[in-house]
């Protein structure tokens, strides 16, 4: 007999039929007449109750049916007599496929802290919270591909190993096969990377953007969706050393078209999750409500998770220039009462507290900030006519700040070369990138969306380490 998943059994189509269910025991309770076993197989946040009559199953036969054990159940799916579930299985056979010693199995029927669950990340998928988070993550990932596929974008795999630093931040993981103790040295005493595997210094990519631009100059519209790496020694709730980025690049786009696409994209993937993971999102929302009860009134969320997501989907994002945003911050009571930790002035790189003020206090909706000072943005962003700002845009979201960063790219080779010189990038290092400006260059734009921050936003999870299966952070590469 073919097994049926819990999600499908709970639809009730198999009522009255013999079914086969395989999953893991969440709980077992009962008395001398009957045992009630809650089984979950990961297909839904809901468990399916298995009823084992003492006349058919002795205490000895069920002794290994403990929390965490993997079992196979055959029986009839019937309408449930008890509260809390619509259907249940009247078991005729139960086979233990894998035992779980109740004395050592770390997940028991009690609330575990998220910090503890990070220490057992190999098992945390089995909890309701992380089951919900990663089903939502799965849906969001699928929706990303569906959105771009429907728009005729070409999915491009850009290299994970690269010799370029797209962001110019220099916080990269080196990739090398050289002897770490006695590497070959050049005449100047520096490591001689000409003897390395690739014949030059290489690193794990911080972005697929530059290569994505090359493809956009042939296919018009492309997107990448892959892992990126940042060797930033940061232990905040917003940073990972390994994370996933979605980076579309579009030929013949300007900044406004770029912002329009990014807004449409965000709304699309949130809407998809709302349609396909509503129970998971409702559960995660309830978890936040319980969490809020222990906070002071002024720190509690004004909207439930579900309300927040529906509000984002159903409302236009606010749009302001960087200069307007700075004016709003300078004129705010928050600034006048010195509540900002970081100073506010034209030319600063907006901090998370500034971004969240704009979104959560002032506009109370996602905000697209455009036209940043050129000195705080990357060399490839198109210089505006004022000579001081670039055609950049960031989308700021409630709870986490920046969720999207993008720009119209600089297509004018003379200005691009000048900008590269200004940040110390040699023309010969990016000759291939400059060729796209020499041969049929055109106005084009693109953006990057940090996938984990998007998952954070949709699930309401406060720590980015809780929305990626196996977080990579300073001093931590477990599992």
Coordinates of C-alpha atoms in Angstrom, one line a residue:
X1 CA 0.0 0.0 0.0
X2 CA 1.2 3.5 -0.8
X3 CA 1.6 5.9 2.1
X4 CA -0.6 9.0 2.2
X5 CA 0.7 12.2 3.8
X6 CA -0.9 13.8 6.8
X7 CA -1.7 17.0 4.8
X8 CA -3.7 14.9 2.3
X9 CA -5.4 12.7 4.9
X10 CA -6.7 15.7 6.8
X11 CA -8.6 16.7 3.6
X12 CA -10.9 13.8 4.4
X13 CA -11.1 12.3 1.0
X14 CA -10.0 8.9 2.3
X15 CA -12.6 8.5 5.1
X16 CA -13.7 4.9 5.4
X17 CA -10.7 3.6 3.6
X18 CA -7.7 1.7 4.8
X19 CA -4.6 4.0 4.7
X20 CA -0.9 3.8 5.4
X21 CA 0.7 6.7 7.3
X22 CA 4.4 7.1 8.1
X23 CA 5.8 9.8 10.4
X24 CA 7.2 10.7 13.7
X25 CA 5.5 10.5 17.1
X26 CA 4.9 13.9 18.6
X27 CA 3.1 12.7 21.7
X28 CA 1.5 9.6 23.1
X29 CA -1.2 9.5 25.9
X30 CA -3.9 7.2 27.0
X31 CA -5.3 4.8 29.5
X32 CA -5.6 1.0 30.0
X33 CA -8.3 0.9 27.2
X34 CA -6.8 3.0 24.5
X35 CA -3.7 5.0 23.4
X36 CA -3.8 8.2 21.4
X37 CA -0.7 8.8 19.3
X38 CA -0.1 12.2 17.6
X39 CA 1.9 11.7 14.3
X40 CA 3.5 14.3 12.1
X41 CA 5.3 13.8 8.8
X42 CA 6.3 17.4 8.1
X43 CA 3.8 17.9 5.3
X44 CA 1.7 20.2 7.5
X45 CA 1.9 21.8 11.0
X46 CA -1.1 19.7 12.0
X47 CA -0.7 16.2 13.6
X48 CA -2.9 13.3 12.8
X49 CA -4.2 11.3 15.7
X50 CA -3.8 7.5 15.7
X51 CA -6.1 5.5 18.0
X52 CA -4.7 2.2 19.2
X53 CA -7.3 0.1 21.0
X54 CA -5.9 -2.0 23.9
X55 CA -7.7 -5.0 22.6
X56 CA -5.5 -5.0 19.5
X57 CA -2.3 -3.5 21.0
X58 CA -0.8 -4.6 24.2
X59 CA 1.3 -2.2 26.4
X60 CA 4.4 -4.2 25.3
X61 CA 3.6 -3.7 21.7
X62 CA 3.5 0.0 22.1
X63 CA 6.4 0.4 24.5
X64 CA 8.7 1.8 21.7
X65 CA 6.1 4.2 20.4
X66 CA 7.6 7.2 22.2
X67 CA 8.1 10.9 21.3
X68 CA 10.5 11.1 18.4
X69 CA 10.1 7.5 17.2
X70 CA 9.4 6.9 13.5
X71 CA 6.4 4.6 12.9
X72 CA 4.3 3.2 10.1
X73 CA 0.5 2.9 10.8
X74 CA -2.1 1.0 8.9
X75 CA -5.7 1.5 9.7
X76 CA -9.1 3.1 8.7
X77 CA -9.4 6.9 8.4
X78 CA -12.5 7.9 10.3
X79 CA -14.2 11.1 11.5
X80 CA -12.9 11.9 14.9
X81 CA -15.0 11.6 18.0
X82 CA -12.9 13.9 20.1
X83 CA -12.2 17.6 20.0
X84 CA -9.3 19.2 18.2
X85 CA -9.1 17.1 15.1
X86 CA -11.6 16.3 12.3
X87 CA -10.2 12.9 11.4
X88 CA -8.2 10.1 13.0
X89 CA -6.9 6.7 12.1
X90 CA -8.2 3.6 13.9
X91 CA -5.0 1.6 13.8
X92 CA -4.9 -2.1 12.8
X93 CA -1.1 -2.3 12.8
X94 CA 1.7 -0.1 14.1
X95 CA 5.4 -0.8 13.2
X96 CA 8.2 1.1 14.9
X97 CA 10.7 2.0 12.1
X98 CA 13.1 3.9 14.3
X99 CA 13.2 4.1 18.1
X100 CA 13.9 7.3 20.0
X101 CA 15.1 6.7 23.6
X102 CA 12.9 9.0 25.8
X103 CA 15.8 9.4 28.3
X104 CA 18.1 11.0 25.7
X105 CA 15.8 12.4 23.0
X106 CA 16.2 16.2 23.4
X107 CA 12.8 17.3 22.1
X108 CA 10.1 16.6 24.7
X109 CA 6.6 18.0 25.1
X110 CA 7.6 21.4 26.5
X111 CA 8.6 24.8 25.2
X112 CA 12.3 24.9 24.2
X113 CA 14.2 28.2 23.7
X114 CA 15.3 29.1 20.3
X115 CA 18.9 29.3 21.6
X116 CA 18.7 25.7 22.7
X117 CA 17.2 24.6 19.4
X118 CA 20.1 26.2 17.5
X119 CA 22.4 23.9 19.4
X120 CA 20.4 20.9 18.0
X121 CA 19.7 22.4 14.6
X122 CA 19.8 18.8 13.2
X123 CA 16.6 18.1 15.1
X124 CA 14.9 21.5 15.3
X125 CA 13.0 20.9 12.0
X126 CA 10.7 18.5 14.0
X127 CA 9.3 21.3 16.2
X128 CA 6.2 23.2 15.2
X129 CA 8.0 26.5 15.0
X130 CA 10.7 25.4 12.7
X131 CA 8.5 23.1 10.7
X132 CA 6.4 26.2 9.9
X133 CA 9.4 28.4 9.2
X134 CA 10.9 26.0 6.7
X135 CA 7.7 25.2 4.9
X136 CA 7.3 29.0 4.5
X137 CA 10.9 29.3 3.3
X138 CA 10.2 26.5 0.7
X139 CA 7.1 28.3 -0.6
X140 CA 8.9 31.6 -0.9
X141 CA 11.8 30.0 -2.8
X142 CA 9.3 28.4 -5.2
X143 CA 7.5 31.7 -5.6
X144 CA 10.7 33.4 -6.6
X145 CA 11.3 31.1 -9.5
X146 CA 7.6 31.2 -10.5
X147 CA 7.5 35.0 -10.5
X148 CA 10.5 35.4 -12.8
X149 CA 9.5 32.5 -15.0
X150 CA 6.1 34.1 -15.6
X151 CA 7.9 37.3 -16.7
X152 CA 10.2 35.5 -19.1
X153 CA 13.4 36.0 -17.1
X154 CA 16.3 33.6 -17.7
X155 CA 17.6 31.9 -14.6
X156 CA 21.4 32.3 -14.5
X157 CA 23.9 30.4 -12.3
X158 CA 26.7 32.8 -11.5
X159 CA 30.0 31.5 -10.1
X160 CA 30.4 30.8 -6.4
X161 CA 34.2 31.1 -6.8
X162 CA 35.3 34.4 -8.2
X163 CA 38.3 36.7 -8.4
X164 CA 36.2 39.9 -8.1
X165 CA 34.8 41.7 -5.1
X166 CA 31.5 43.2 -6.4
X167 CA 30.8 45.2 -3.2
X168 CA 34.3 46.5 -2.7
X169 CA 34.0 45.7 1.0
X170 CA 36.9 43.2 1.1
X171 CA 35.2 41.0 3.6
X172 CA 35.7 37.8 1.7
X173 CA 36.5 34.1 2.3
X174 CA 39.7 33.1 0.4
X175 CA 39.6 30.0 -1.7
X176 CA 43.0 28.4 -2.1
X177 CA 44.8 25.1 -2.4
X178 CA 48.2 26.5 -1.3
X179 CA 50.0 25.1 1.7
X180 CA 48.7 27.1 4.7
X181 CA 52.0 26.7 6.6
X182 CA 54.5 27.2 3.8
X183 CA 52.8 29.0 0.9
X184 CA 54.9 30.0 -2.1
X185 CA 56.1 33.6 -1.8
X186 CA 56.8 36.1 -4.6
X187 CA 59.9 38.3 -4.6
X188 CA 58.1 41.0 -2.6
X189 CA 57.4 38.5 0.2
X190 CA 53.7 38.3 -0.6
X191 CA 51.9 35.0 -1.2
X192 CA 52.4 34.0 -4.8
X193 CA 48.9 33.2 -6.0
X194 CA 50.1 32.5 -9.5
X195 CA 51.0 29.1 -8.1
X196 CA 47.5 28.6 -6.7
X197 CA 44.9 26.4 -8.4
X198 CA 43.3 29.2 -10.4
X199 CA 46.6 31.1 -11.0
X200 CA 45.2 34.1 -9.1
X201 CA 43.7 35.1 -5.7
X202 CA 40.1 33.9 -5.5
X203 CA 37.3 34.0 -3.0
X204 CA 33.7 32.9 -2.3
X205 CA 31.4 35.3 -4.0
X206 CA 29.7 38.2 -2.2
X207 CA 27.3 38.8 -5.1
X208 CA 26.4 37.4 -8.5
X209 CA 25.6 40.9 -9.8
X210 CA 28.5 41.7 -12.0
X211 CA 28.2 38.4 -13.9
X212 CA 24.4 38.8 -14.0
X213 CA 24.9 42.1 -15.8
X214 CA 26.9 40.3 -18.5
X215 CA 24.0 37.9 -19.1
X216 CA 21.4 40.8 -19.1
X217 CA 23.4 42.3 -22.0
X218 CA 22.3 39.3 -24.1
X219 CA 19.0 38.0 -22.6
X220 CA 17.6 41.4 -21.5
X221 CA 16.1 40.0 -18.3
X222 CA 17.9 37.5 -16.0
X223 CA 17.9 36.6 -12.3
X224 CA 20.2 34.7 -10.0
X225 CA 19.3 32.9 -6.8
X226 CA 22.2 31.3 -5.0
X227 CA 24.5 31.3 -2.0
X228 CA 26.7 34.3 -1.2
X229 CA 29.3 34.7 1.5
X230 CA 30.5 37.6 3.7
X231 CA 33.4 37.3 6.1
X232 CA 32.0 40.0 8.3
X233 CA 32.9 39.3 12.0
X234 CA 29.3 40.2 13.1
X235 CA 27.2 38.4 15.7
X236 CA 24.0 40.4 15.3
X237 CA 20.6 39.0 14.7
X238 CA 20.7 40.3 11.1
X239 CA 24.0 38.8 9.8
X240 CA 25.1 35.5 8.4
X241 CA 28.4 34.5 6.9
X242 CA 26.6 32.3 4.3
X243 CA 23.2 33.5 2.9
X244 CA 21.1 33.3 -0.2
X245 CA 20.6 36.2 -2.6
X246 CA 18.1 36.8 -5.4
X247 CA 19.6 39.2 -8.0
X248 CA 17.7 40.2 -11.1
X249 CA 19.3 42.3 -13.8
X250 CA 17.3 44.0 -16.5
X251 CA 18.5 45.7 -19.7
X252 CA 16.6 48.9 -20.8
X253 CA 15.4 49.5 -17.2
X254 CA 15.7 52.8 -15.3
X255 CA 15.6 53.3 -11.5
X256 CA 11.8 53.7 -11.3
X257 CA 11.2 50.6 -13.4
X258 CA 13.6 48.8 -11.1
X259 CA 11.7 49.9 -8.0
X260 CA 8.4 49.0 -9.5
X261 CA 9.6 45.5 -10.3
X262 CA 11.0 45.0 -6.8
X263 CA 7.8 46.1 -5.2
X264 CA 5.7 43.8 -7.4
X265 CA 8.1 40.9 -6.7
X266 CA 7.9 41.3 -2.9
X267 CA 4.2 41.4 -3.0
X268 CA 4.0 38.4 -5.3
X269 CA 6.0 36.1 -3.1
X270 CA 4.3 37.2 0.1
X271 CA 0.9 36.6 -1.5
X272 CA 2.0 33.2 -2.6
X273 CA 3.1 32.3 1.0
X274 CA -0.2 33.6 2.4
X275 CA -2.2 31.4 -0.1
X276 CA -0.2 28.3 0.5
X277 CA 1.1 28.5 4.1
X278 CA -1.7 30.3 5.9
X279 CA -1.8 27.8 8.8
X280 CA 1.9 28.0 9.3
X281 CA 1.8 31.8 9.3
X282 CA -1.1 31.9 11.6
X283 CA 0.8 29.6 14.0
X284 CA 3.9 31.8 13.8
X285 CA 1.7 34.9 14.3
X286 CA 0.2 33.4 17.5
X287 CA 3.7 32.6 18.7
X288 CA 4.5 36.3 18.3
X289 CA 1.4 37.3 20.2
X290 CA 2.5 35.1 23.1
X291 CA 6.0 36.6 23.0
X292 CA 4.6 40.1 23.0
X293 CA 2.8 39.5 26.3
X294 CA 6.1 39.6 28.2
X295 CA 7.1 43.0 26.6
X296 CA 6.2 46.5 27.7
X297 CA 3.1 47.9 25.9
X298 CA 5.2 50.4 23.8
X299 CA 7.4 47.5 22.4
X300 CA 4.5 45.3 21.3
X301 CA 3.5 44.9 17.6
X302 CA 0.7 47.1 16.4
X303 CA -0.4 44.5 13.9
X304 CA -0.5 40.7 14.0
X305 CA 1.9 38.9 11.6
X306 CA -1.0 38.1 9.2
X307 CA -2.2 41.7 9.3
X308 CA 1.3 43.0 8.6
X309 CA 1.7 40.8 5.6
X310 CA -1.7 41.6 4.2
X311 CA -1.1 45.3 4.7
X312 CA 2.2 45.1 2.7
X313 CA 0.5 43.1 -0.1
X314 CA -2.5 45.5 -0.3
X315 CA -0.8 48.9 -0.1
X316 CA 1.6 50.9 -2.2
X317 CA 5.1 51.3 -0.8
X318 CA 6.1 54.8 0.2
X319 CA 8.8 56.4 -1.9
X320 CA 11.2 59.1 -0.7
X321 CA 14.6 60.4 -1.7
X322 CA 17.5 60.0 0.7
X323 CA 17.6 63.7 1.2
X324 CA 13.9 63.7 2.1
X325 CA 14.5 60.8 4.5
X326 CA 17.3 62.7 6.3
X327 CA 15.0 65.7 6.6
X328 CA 12.3 63.5 8.2
X329 CA 14.8 62.1 10.7
X330 CA 16.2 65.5 11.6
X331 CA 12.7 66.9 12.2
X332 CA 11.5 64.0 14.2
X333 CA 10.9 64.1 18.0
X334 CA 13.0 61.0 18.1
X335 CA 16.1 63.0 16.9
X336 CA 15.2 66.0 19.0
X337 CA 15.0 63.9 22.2
X338 CA 18.4 62.3 21.3
X339 CA 16.9 58.8 21.0
X340 CA 19.0 57.8 18.1
X341 CA 22.2 56.0 19.0
X342 CA 23.9 57.1 15.7
X343 CA 24.1 60.7 14.4
X344 CA 21.9 61.9 11.6
X345 CA 23.3 64.2 8.9
X346 CA 23.3 64.3 5.1
X347 CA 26.0 61.9 3.8
X348 CA 25.7 59.2 6.5
X349 CA 25.0 55.6 5.7
X350 CA 21.5 55.1 7.3
X351 CA 21.7 52.8 10.3
X352 CA 19.1 50.1 11.0
X353 CA 17.5 52.3 13.7
X354 CA 17.1 55.1 11.2
X355 CA 15.6 52.8 8.6
X356 CA 13.2 51.3 11.1
X357 CA 12.1 54.7 12.3
X358 CA 11.1 55.7 8.8
X359 CA 9.2 52.5 8.3
X360 CA 7.7 51.7 11.7
X361 CA 7.1 55.2 13.2
X362 CA 6.9 57.7 10.4
X363 CA 5.3 56.0 7.3
X364 CA 4.1 52.8 9.0
X365 CA 4.6 50.9 5.8
X366 CA 7.5 49.6 3.6
X367 CA 9.6 52.5 2.2
X368 CA 11.7 52.8 -1.0
X369 CA 14.5 55.3 -0.4
X370 CA 16.3 56.5 -3.6
X371 CA 19.2 58.7 -4.7
X372 CA 21.8 58.1 -2.1
X373 CA 25.1 60.0 -1.8
X374 CA 27.6 58.5 -4.2
X375 CA 30.3 58.2 -1.5
X376 CA 28.4 55.6 0.5
X377 CA 27.3 53.5 -2.5
X378 CA 29.1 51.1 -4.8
X379 CA 31.1 52.1 -7.9
X380 CA 28.7 50.6 -10.4
X381 CA 25.7 52.7 -9.5
X382 CA 24.8 55.4 -12.1
X383 CA 25.9 58.9 -11.2
X384 CA 23.0 61.4 -11.1
X385 CA 23.1 64.7 -12.9
X386 CA 23.8 66.6 -9.6
X387 CA 27.2 64.8 -9.4
X388 CA 26.6 64.1 -5.7
X389 CA 24.1 61.2 -5.6
X390 CA 23.6 58.0 -7.5
X391 CA 20.5 56.3 -8.9
X392 CA 20.3 53.8 -6.0
X393 CA 17.3 52.4 -4.2
X394 CA 16.8 50.5 -0.9
X395 CA 13.5 49.0 0.2
X396 CA 13.0 49.1 3.9
X397 CA 10.7 46.7 5.7
X398 CA 9.1 46.8 9.2
X399 CA 11.0 44.9 11.8
X400 CA 14.3 44.4 9.9
X401 CA 15.2 47.5 7.9
X402 CA 16.8 47.1 4.5
X403 CA 15.4 44.1 2.6
X404 CA 16.3 45.1 -1.0
X405 CA 19.3 47.1 -2.3
X406 CA 19.5 48.0 -6.0
X407 CA 20.3 50.7 -8.5
X408 CA 20.4 51.7 -12.1
X409 CA 23.9 50.6 -13.3
X410 CA 26.4 53.0 -14.7
X411 CA 26.4 52.4 -18.5
X412 CA 28.8 55.3 -19.4
X413 CA 32.2 53.8 -19.6
X414 CA 34.2 57.0 -18.9
X415 CA 32.3 57.7 -15.7
X416 CA 32.4 54.1 -14.6
X417 CA 36.2 54.0 -15.1
X418 CA 36.5 57.1 -13.1
X419 CA 34.4 55.7 -10.3
X420 CA 36.5 52.5 -10.3
X421 CA 39.7 54.5 -9.9
X422 CA 38.2 56.3 -7.0
X423 CA 37.7 53.1 -5.0
X424 CA 41.0 51.5 -6.1
X425 CA 39.7 49.0 -8.7
X426 CA 42.1 48.5 -11.6
X427 CA 40.6 48.5 -15.2
X428 CA 42.5 45.3 -16.0
X429 CA 40.8 43.4 -13.2
X430 CA 37.3 44.1 -14.6
X431 CA 38.1 44.3 -18.3
X432 CA 35.3 41.9 -19.1
X433 CA 32.8 44.1 -17.1
X434 CA 33.9 47.2 -19.0
X435 CA 33.5 45.3 -22.3
X436 CA 29.7 45.3 -21.8
X437 CA 29.9 49.1 -21.9
X438 CA 32.2 49.1 -25.0
X439 CA 30.1 46.7 -27.1
X440 CA 26.4 47.5 -27.2
X441 CA 26.0 48.9 -23.7
X442 CA 22.6 50.2 -22.7
X443 CA 20.8 51.6 -19.7
X444 CA 20.1 48.8 -17.2
X445 CA 19.3 48.2 -13.6
X446 CA 19.0 45.5 -11.0
X447 CA 18.6 44.7 -7.3
X448 CA 19.4 42.2 -4.7
X449 CA 17.1 40.7 -2.1
X450 CA 18.5 38.9 0.9
X451 CA 16.4 35.8 1.0
X452 CA 16.8 35.1 4.7
X453 CA 15.7 38.6 5.5
X454 CA 12.6 38.0 3.4
X455 CA 11.9 34.8 5.2
X456 CA 12.4 36.6 8.5
X457 CA 9.9 39.2 7.5
X458 CA 7.2 36.7 6.4
X459 CA 7.7 34.4 9.5
X460 CA 8.2 37.1 12.1
X461 CA 11.3 35.4 13.4
X462 CA 13.6 37.8 15.3
X463 CA 16.9 36.2 14.5
X464 CA 18.2 35.5 11.0
X465 CA 19.9 32.3 12.3
X466 CA 16.4 30.8 12.8
X467 CA 15.4 31.1 9.1
X468 CA 18.3 29.2 7.5
X469 CA 18.6 25.5 8.1
X470 CA 22.2 25.5 9.3
X471 CA 23.5 29.0 10.1
X472 CA 27.1 29.9 9.5
X473 CA 28.3 32.7 11.8
X474 CA 31.6 33.7 13.5
X475 CA 33.0 30.7 15.4
X476 CA 30.1 28.5 14.3
X477 CA 30.1 26.0 11.3
X478 CA 28.4 23.1 13.1
X479 CA 26.4 20.5 11.2

